């Protein structure tokens, strides 16, 4: 018998799978850009507050995941960065996603 925690984890995983397999592919390009903008802004802000390193959000695993789910990720992310509201350090980003 599954514990309440195991049931919770299963629901979260199913929800995540549904989002990436069903909902995300139906999004317009503009909605995809909005998704990545909100996700990136929130992630960098959270990591900056918690670890004093906003770029710790980025890694090769994160980048591979993004590319797996969004073939046009690099093009979309370029647009996202232009709309973050602060200067983005591409050198630091590229260092993180390559390692």
Coordinates of C-alpha atoms in Angstrom, one line a residue:
X1 CA 0.0 0.0 0.0
X2 CA 1.3 3.4 -0.9
X3 CA 1.9 6.0 1.7
X4 CA 0.3 9.4 1.5
X5 CA 3.7 10.8 0.5
X6 CA 4.1 8.3 -2.3
X7 CA 0.7 9.2 -3.5
X8 CA 1.5 12.9 -3.4
X9 CA 4.8 12.3 -5.4
X10 CA 2.9 10.2 -8.0
X11 CA 0.3 13.0 -8.5
X12 CA 3.1 15.6 -8.9
X13 CA 4.9 13.4 -11.4
X14 CA 1.7 12.7 -13.3
X15 CA 0.9 16.4 -13.4
X16 CA 4.4 17.3 -14.7
X17 CA 4.2 14.6 -17.3
X18 CA 0.8 15.8 -18.5
X19 CA 2.1 19.4 -18.7
X20 CA 5.1 18.5 -20.9
X21 CA 3.4 15.9 -23.0
X22 CA -0.1 17.4 -23.5
X23 CA -0.4 21.0 -22.4
X24 CA 3.0 22.5 -23.4
X25 CA 2.9 21.2 -27.0
X26 CA -0.5 23.0 -27.5
X27 CA 0.9 26.4 -26.4
X28 CA 1.4 29.1 -28.9
X29 CA 5.0 30.5 -29.4
X30 CA 4.1 33.5 -27.4
X31 CA 2.8 31.4 -24.5
X32 CA 5.9 29.3 -24.6
X33 CA 8.0 32.5 -24.4
X34 CA 5.9 33.6 -21.4
X35 CA 6.3 30.2 -19.7
X36 CA 10.1 30.3 -20.1
X37 CA 10.3 34.0 -19.0
X38 CA 8.3 33.4 -15.9
X39 CA 10.2 30.2 -15.1
X40 CA 13.6 31.7 -15.6
X41 CA 12.9 34.9 -13.7
X42 CA 11.4 33.0 -10.8
X43 CA 14.3 30.5 -10.7
X44 CA 17.0 33.0 -10.9
X45 CA 15.4 35.2 -8.3
X46 CA 14.9 32.2 -5.9
X47 CA 18.4 30.9 -6.4
X48 CA 19.8 34.4 -6.0
X49 CA 18.0 34.9 -2.7
X50 CA 18.8 31.4 -1.4
X51 CA 22.3 30.8 -2.6
X52 CA 23.5 34.3 -3.7
X53 CA 24.0 32.8 -7.1
X54 CA 21.2 33.3 -9.6
X55 CA 23.0 31.3 -12.2
X56 CA 23.0 28.1 -10.1
X57 CA 19.6 27.4 -11.7
X58 CA 21.4 26.5 -14.9
X59 CA 23.2 23.3 -15.6
X60 CA 23.8 20.9 -18.4
X61 CA 20.9 18.7 -17.1
X62 CA 18.6 21.7 -17.1
X63 CA 19.6 22.7 -20.6
X64 CA 19.2 19.1 -21.9
X65 CA 15.8 18.9 -20.4
X66 CA 14.8 22.2 -21.9
X67 CA 16.0 21.2 -25.4
X68 CA 14.3 17.8 -25.1
X69 CA 10.9 19.5 -24.5
X70 CA 11.4 22.6 -26.7
X71 CA 13.4 22.1 -29.9
X72 CA 13.5 25.9 -30.5
X73 CA 14.7 26.6 -27.0
X74 CA 17.8 28.5 -27.9
X75 CA 15.8 30.9 -30.1
X76 CA 13.1 31.3 -27.4
X77 CA 15.6 31.7 -24.6
X78 CA 17.3 34.5 -26.5
X79 CA 14.0 36.4 -26.5
X80 CA 13.4 35.5 -22.9
X81 CA 16.7 37.0 -21.8
X82 CA 15.9 40.3 -23.6
X83 CA 12.8 40.6 -21.4
X84 CA 14.2 39.6 -18.0
X85 CA 14.5 43.2 -16.9
X86 CA 18.2 43.0 -16.0
X87 CA 21.5 42.4 -17.8
X88 CA 22.0 38.7 -18.4
X89 CA 25.5 37.2 -18.2
X90 CA 25.7 35.0 -21.3
X91 CA 29.2 33.9 -20.4
X92 CA 28.2 32.6 -17.0
X93 CA 25.1 30.9 -18.5
X94 CA 27.1 29.2 -21.2
X95 CA 29.7 28.0 -18.6
X96 CA 26.9 26.4 -16.5
X97 CA 25.1 24.6 -19.4
X98 CA 28.2 23.2 -20.9
X99 CA 29.5 21.4 -17.7

